[in-house]
Coordinates of C-alpha atoms in Angstrom, one line a residue:
Chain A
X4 CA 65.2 143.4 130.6
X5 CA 67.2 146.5 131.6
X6 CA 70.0 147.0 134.1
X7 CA 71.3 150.6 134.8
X8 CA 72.0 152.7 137.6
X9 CA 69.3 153.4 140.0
X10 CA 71.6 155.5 142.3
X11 CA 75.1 156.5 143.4
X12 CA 75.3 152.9 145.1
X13 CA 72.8 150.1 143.5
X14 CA 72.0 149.3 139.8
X15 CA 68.9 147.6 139.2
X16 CA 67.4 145.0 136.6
X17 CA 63.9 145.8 135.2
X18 CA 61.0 145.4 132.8
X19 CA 62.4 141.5 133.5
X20 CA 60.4 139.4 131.2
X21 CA 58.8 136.5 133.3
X22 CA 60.7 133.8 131.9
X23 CA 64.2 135.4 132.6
X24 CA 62.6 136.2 135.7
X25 CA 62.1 132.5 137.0
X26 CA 65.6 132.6 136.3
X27 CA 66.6 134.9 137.6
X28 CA 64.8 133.4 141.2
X29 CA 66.2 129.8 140.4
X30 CA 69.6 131.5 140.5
X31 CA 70.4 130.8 144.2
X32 CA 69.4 127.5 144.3
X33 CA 71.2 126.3 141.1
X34 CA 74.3 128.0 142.5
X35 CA 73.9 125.6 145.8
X36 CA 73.9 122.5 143.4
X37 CA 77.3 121.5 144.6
X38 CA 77.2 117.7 144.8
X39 CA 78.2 116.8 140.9
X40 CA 80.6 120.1 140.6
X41 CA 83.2 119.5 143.7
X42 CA 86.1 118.8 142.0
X43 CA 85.7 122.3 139.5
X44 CA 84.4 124.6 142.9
X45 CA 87.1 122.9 145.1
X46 CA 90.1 122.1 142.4
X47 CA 93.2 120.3 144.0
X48 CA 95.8 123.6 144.3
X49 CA 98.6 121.4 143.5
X50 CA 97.5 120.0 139.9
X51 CA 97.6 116.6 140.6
X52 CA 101.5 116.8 141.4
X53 CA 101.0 114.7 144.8
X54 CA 101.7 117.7 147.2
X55 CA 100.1 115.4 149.5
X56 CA 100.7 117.8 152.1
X57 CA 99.3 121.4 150.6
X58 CA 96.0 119.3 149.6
X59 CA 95.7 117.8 153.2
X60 CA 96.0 122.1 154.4
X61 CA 93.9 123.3 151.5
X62 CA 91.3 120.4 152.3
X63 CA 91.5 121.3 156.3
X64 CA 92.0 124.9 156.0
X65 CA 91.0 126.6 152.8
X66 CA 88.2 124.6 151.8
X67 CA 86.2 125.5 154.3
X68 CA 87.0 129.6 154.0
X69 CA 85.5 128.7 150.1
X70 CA 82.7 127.1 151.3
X71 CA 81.8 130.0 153.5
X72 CA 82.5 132.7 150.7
X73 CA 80.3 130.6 148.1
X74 CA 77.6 129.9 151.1
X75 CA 77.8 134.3 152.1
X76 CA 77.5 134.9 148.3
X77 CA 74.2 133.1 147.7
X78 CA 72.5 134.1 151.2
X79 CA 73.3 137.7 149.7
X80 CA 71.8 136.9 146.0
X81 CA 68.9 135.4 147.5
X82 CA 68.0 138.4 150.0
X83 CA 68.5 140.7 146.8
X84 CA 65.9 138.7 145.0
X85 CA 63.5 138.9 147.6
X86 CA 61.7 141.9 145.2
X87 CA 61.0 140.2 142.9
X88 CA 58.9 137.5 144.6
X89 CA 58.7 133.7 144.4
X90 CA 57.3 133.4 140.8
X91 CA 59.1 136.8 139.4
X92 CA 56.3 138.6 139.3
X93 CA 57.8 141.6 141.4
X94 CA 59.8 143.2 138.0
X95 CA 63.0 144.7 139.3
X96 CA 65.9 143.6 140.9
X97 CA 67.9 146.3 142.7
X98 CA 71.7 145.4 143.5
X99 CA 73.6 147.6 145.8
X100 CA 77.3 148.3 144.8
X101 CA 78.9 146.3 147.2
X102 CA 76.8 143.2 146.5
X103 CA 78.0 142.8 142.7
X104 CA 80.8 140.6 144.2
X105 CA 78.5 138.1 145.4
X106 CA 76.3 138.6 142.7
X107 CA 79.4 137.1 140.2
X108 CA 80.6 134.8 142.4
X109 CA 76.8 133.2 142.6
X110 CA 76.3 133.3 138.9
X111 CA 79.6 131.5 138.4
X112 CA 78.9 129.2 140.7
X113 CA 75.5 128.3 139.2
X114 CA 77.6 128.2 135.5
X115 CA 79.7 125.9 137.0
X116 CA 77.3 123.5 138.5
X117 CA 74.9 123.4 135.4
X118 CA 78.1 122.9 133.0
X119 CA 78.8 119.9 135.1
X120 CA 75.5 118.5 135.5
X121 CA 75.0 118.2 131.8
X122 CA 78.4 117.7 131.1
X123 CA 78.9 120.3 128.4
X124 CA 81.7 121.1 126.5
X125 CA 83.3 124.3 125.4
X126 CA 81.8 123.4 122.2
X127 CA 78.7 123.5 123.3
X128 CA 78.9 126.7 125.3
X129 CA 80.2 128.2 122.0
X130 CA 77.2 127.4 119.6
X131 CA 75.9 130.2 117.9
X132 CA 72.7 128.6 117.7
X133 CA 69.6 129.3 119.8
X134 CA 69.8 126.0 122.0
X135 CA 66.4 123.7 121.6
X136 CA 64.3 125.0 124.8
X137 CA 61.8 121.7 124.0
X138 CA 64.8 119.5 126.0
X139 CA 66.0 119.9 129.5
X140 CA 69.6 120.5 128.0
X141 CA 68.4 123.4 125.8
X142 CA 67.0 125.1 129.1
X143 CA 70.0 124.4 130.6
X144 CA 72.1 126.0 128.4
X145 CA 69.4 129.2 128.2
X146 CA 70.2 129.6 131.6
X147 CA 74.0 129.7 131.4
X148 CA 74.0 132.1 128.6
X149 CA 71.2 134.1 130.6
X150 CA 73.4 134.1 133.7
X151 CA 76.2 135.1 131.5
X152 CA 74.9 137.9 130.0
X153 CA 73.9 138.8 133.6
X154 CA 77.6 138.6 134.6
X155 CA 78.9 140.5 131.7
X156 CA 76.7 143.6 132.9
X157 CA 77.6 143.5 136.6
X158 CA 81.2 143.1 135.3
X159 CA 81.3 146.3 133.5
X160 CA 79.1 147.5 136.3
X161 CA 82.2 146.8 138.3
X162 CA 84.5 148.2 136.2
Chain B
X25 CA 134.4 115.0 159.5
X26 CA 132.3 113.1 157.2
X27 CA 129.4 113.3 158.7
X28 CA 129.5 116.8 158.9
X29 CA 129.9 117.2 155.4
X30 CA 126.7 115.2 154.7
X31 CA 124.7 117.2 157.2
X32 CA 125.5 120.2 155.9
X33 CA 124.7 119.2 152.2
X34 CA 121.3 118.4 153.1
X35 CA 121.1 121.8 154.7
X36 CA 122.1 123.6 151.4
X37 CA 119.9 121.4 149.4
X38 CA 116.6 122.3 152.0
X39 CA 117.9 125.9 151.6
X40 CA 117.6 125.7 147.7
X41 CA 114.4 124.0 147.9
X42 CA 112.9 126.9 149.8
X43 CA 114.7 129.3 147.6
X44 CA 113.6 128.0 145.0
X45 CA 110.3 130.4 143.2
X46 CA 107.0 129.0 143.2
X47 CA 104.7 129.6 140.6
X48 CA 101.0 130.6 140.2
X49 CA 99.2 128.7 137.2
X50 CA 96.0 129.8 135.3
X51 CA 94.5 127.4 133.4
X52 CA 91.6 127.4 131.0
X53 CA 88.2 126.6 131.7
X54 CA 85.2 126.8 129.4
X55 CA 82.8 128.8 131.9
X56 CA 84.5 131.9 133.3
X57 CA 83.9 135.0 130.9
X58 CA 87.0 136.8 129.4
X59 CA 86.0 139.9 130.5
X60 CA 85.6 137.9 134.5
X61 CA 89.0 136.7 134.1
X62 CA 90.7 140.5 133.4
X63 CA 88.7 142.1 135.9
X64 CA 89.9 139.0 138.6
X65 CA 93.5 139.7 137.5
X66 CA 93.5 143.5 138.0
X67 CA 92.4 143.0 141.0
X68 CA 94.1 140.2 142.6
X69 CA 97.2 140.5 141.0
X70 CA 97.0 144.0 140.7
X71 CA 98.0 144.0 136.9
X72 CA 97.0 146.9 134.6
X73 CA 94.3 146.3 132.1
X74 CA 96.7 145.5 129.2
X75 CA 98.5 142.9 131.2
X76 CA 95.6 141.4 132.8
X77 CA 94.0 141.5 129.3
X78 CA 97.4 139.3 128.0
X79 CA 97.6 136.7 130.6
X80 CA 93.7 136.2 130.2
X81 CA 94.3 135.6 126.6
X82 CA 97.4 133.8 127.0
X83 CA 95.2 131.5 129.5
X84 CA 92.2 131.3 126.5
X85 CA 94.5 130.9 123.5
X86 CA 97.1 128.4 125.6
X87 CA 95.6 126.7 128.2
X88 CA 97.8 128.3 130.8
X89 CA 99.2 131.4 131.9
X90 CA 101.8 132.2 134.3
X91 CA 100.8 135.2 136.3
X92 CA 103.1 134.8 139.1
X93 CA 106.3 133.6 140.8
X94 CA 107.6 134.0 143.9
X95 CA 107.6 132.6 147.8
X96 CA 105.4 129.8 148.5
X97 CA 103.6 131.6 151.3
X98 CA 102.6 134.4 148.6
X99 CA 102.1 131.7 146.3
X100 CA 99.3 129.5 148.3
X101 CA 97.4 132.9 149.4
X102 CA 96.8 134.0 145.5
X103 CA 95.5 130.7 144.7
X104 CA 93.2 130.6 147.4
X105 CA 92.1 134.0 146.4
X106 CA 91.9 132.9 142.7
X107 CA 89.9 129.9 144.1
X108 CA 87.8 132.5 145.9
X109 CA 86.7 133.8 142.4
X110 CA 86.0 130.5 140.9
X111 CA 89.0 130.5 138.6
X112 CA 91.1 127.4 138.2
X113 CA 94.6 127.9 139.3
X114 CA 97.3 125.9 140.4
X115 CA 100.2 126.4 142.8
X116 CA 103.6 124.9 141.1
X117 CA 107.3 125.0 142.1
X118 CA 109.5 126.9 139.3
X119 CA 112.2 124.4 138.0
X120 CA 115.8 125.2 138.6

């Protein structure tokens, strides 16, 4: 896979082999995977120090502005993806400037959910090893180093 | 005359309350990518890459990082923003 400029405003990915490419669409709807991950995408502001008034505002008022971000973010990735068509089979991704926000936000959001749903540790994220793609885990943890790669790139993109 | 003197201790102790600086708290997480957590901190906090590039390792090496103290207000509208970006942050009042 490749990622480089395409022009003054969009970067694209290509030559996206088709395994990184189901990936790549699977993105979105990993990212909306909320259910076992609320407590890391919404944390409690005050630590657990029983501001029970700043949760009650966070819960009513800022909550909701993180839900639509999250929500705006993924409706963006998944529009970008559109190229590349429901299996990956289209080859290149192109990502306009101003969407490499969204793009970071959704692949952090997906990290986030798939580090929760299989409950890894930081010890786990670490290993040097190439995780065992015969178990569900081992895919799982394919995709978060994928998606981190993938952030990495639009970070320095961003830079 | 009493009385007085009680109301306007409570007064002065409200006032030191809301005086008092409240502090922003980073705190590690295994998921979000140094290089994500510099670039988030030059731009929310506005630090320069060298001090953005210290409180993220501070935050990795630590646990935590103080990256700012001030009014509550200011306080609560970072950590959303930090929230925004997926980082874990916390909003805590300084001790006097």
């Amino acid at each position: 896979m490749r990622f480089r400029r395409a022009s003054s405003d969009s970067w694209e990915l290509r030559e996206i082999h088709p395994l990184f490419a189901t990936l790549l669409v699977d993105l979105p709807k990993a990212a909306s995977r909320h259910k076992k991950a609320q407590a890391r995408l919404y944390p409690d502001p005050t630590g657990g120090t029983g501001d029970e008034e700043l949760r009650r505002d966070w819960k009513e008022h800022v909550r909701p502005e993180l839900e639509r971000l999250f929500s705006t973010s993924r409706d963006i990735v998944t529009r970008d993806l559109e190229s590349l068509g429901p299996n990956g089979q289209g080859g290149k991704v192109v990502i306009p400037e101003n969407h490499i926000d969204a793009w970071l936000n959704a692949l952090n959001q997906a990290r986030l959910v798939i580090v929760e749903e299989n409950r890894f540790a930081e010890s786990d994220l670490d290993h040097r090893e190439p995780p065992d793609l015969a178990t569900r885990r081992g895919l799982s943890l394919l995709k978060i180093h994928f998606y981190a790669h993938l952030q990495e790139l639009l970070v320095e993109a961003a830079g | 005359m009493s009385q007085a003197g009680v109301i306007t201790e409570i007064e002065t102790r409200d006032k030191d309350a809301l005086d008092t600086p409240w502090n922003v708290v980073v705190h590690n997480d295994p998921v979000n990518l140094m290089s994500y957590v510099t670039m988030v901190f030059q731009r929310v906090l506005g630090f320069p890459r060298d001090r953005a590039t210290k409180h993220m390792l501070e935050v990795h090496q630590k646990g935590r990082s103080l990256v700012w103290s001030g009014e509550r207000e200011r306080a609560e509208a970072i950590v959303e923003q930090l929230h925004g970006y997926l980082l874990l942050a916390t909003i805590e009042q300084a001790e006097l």
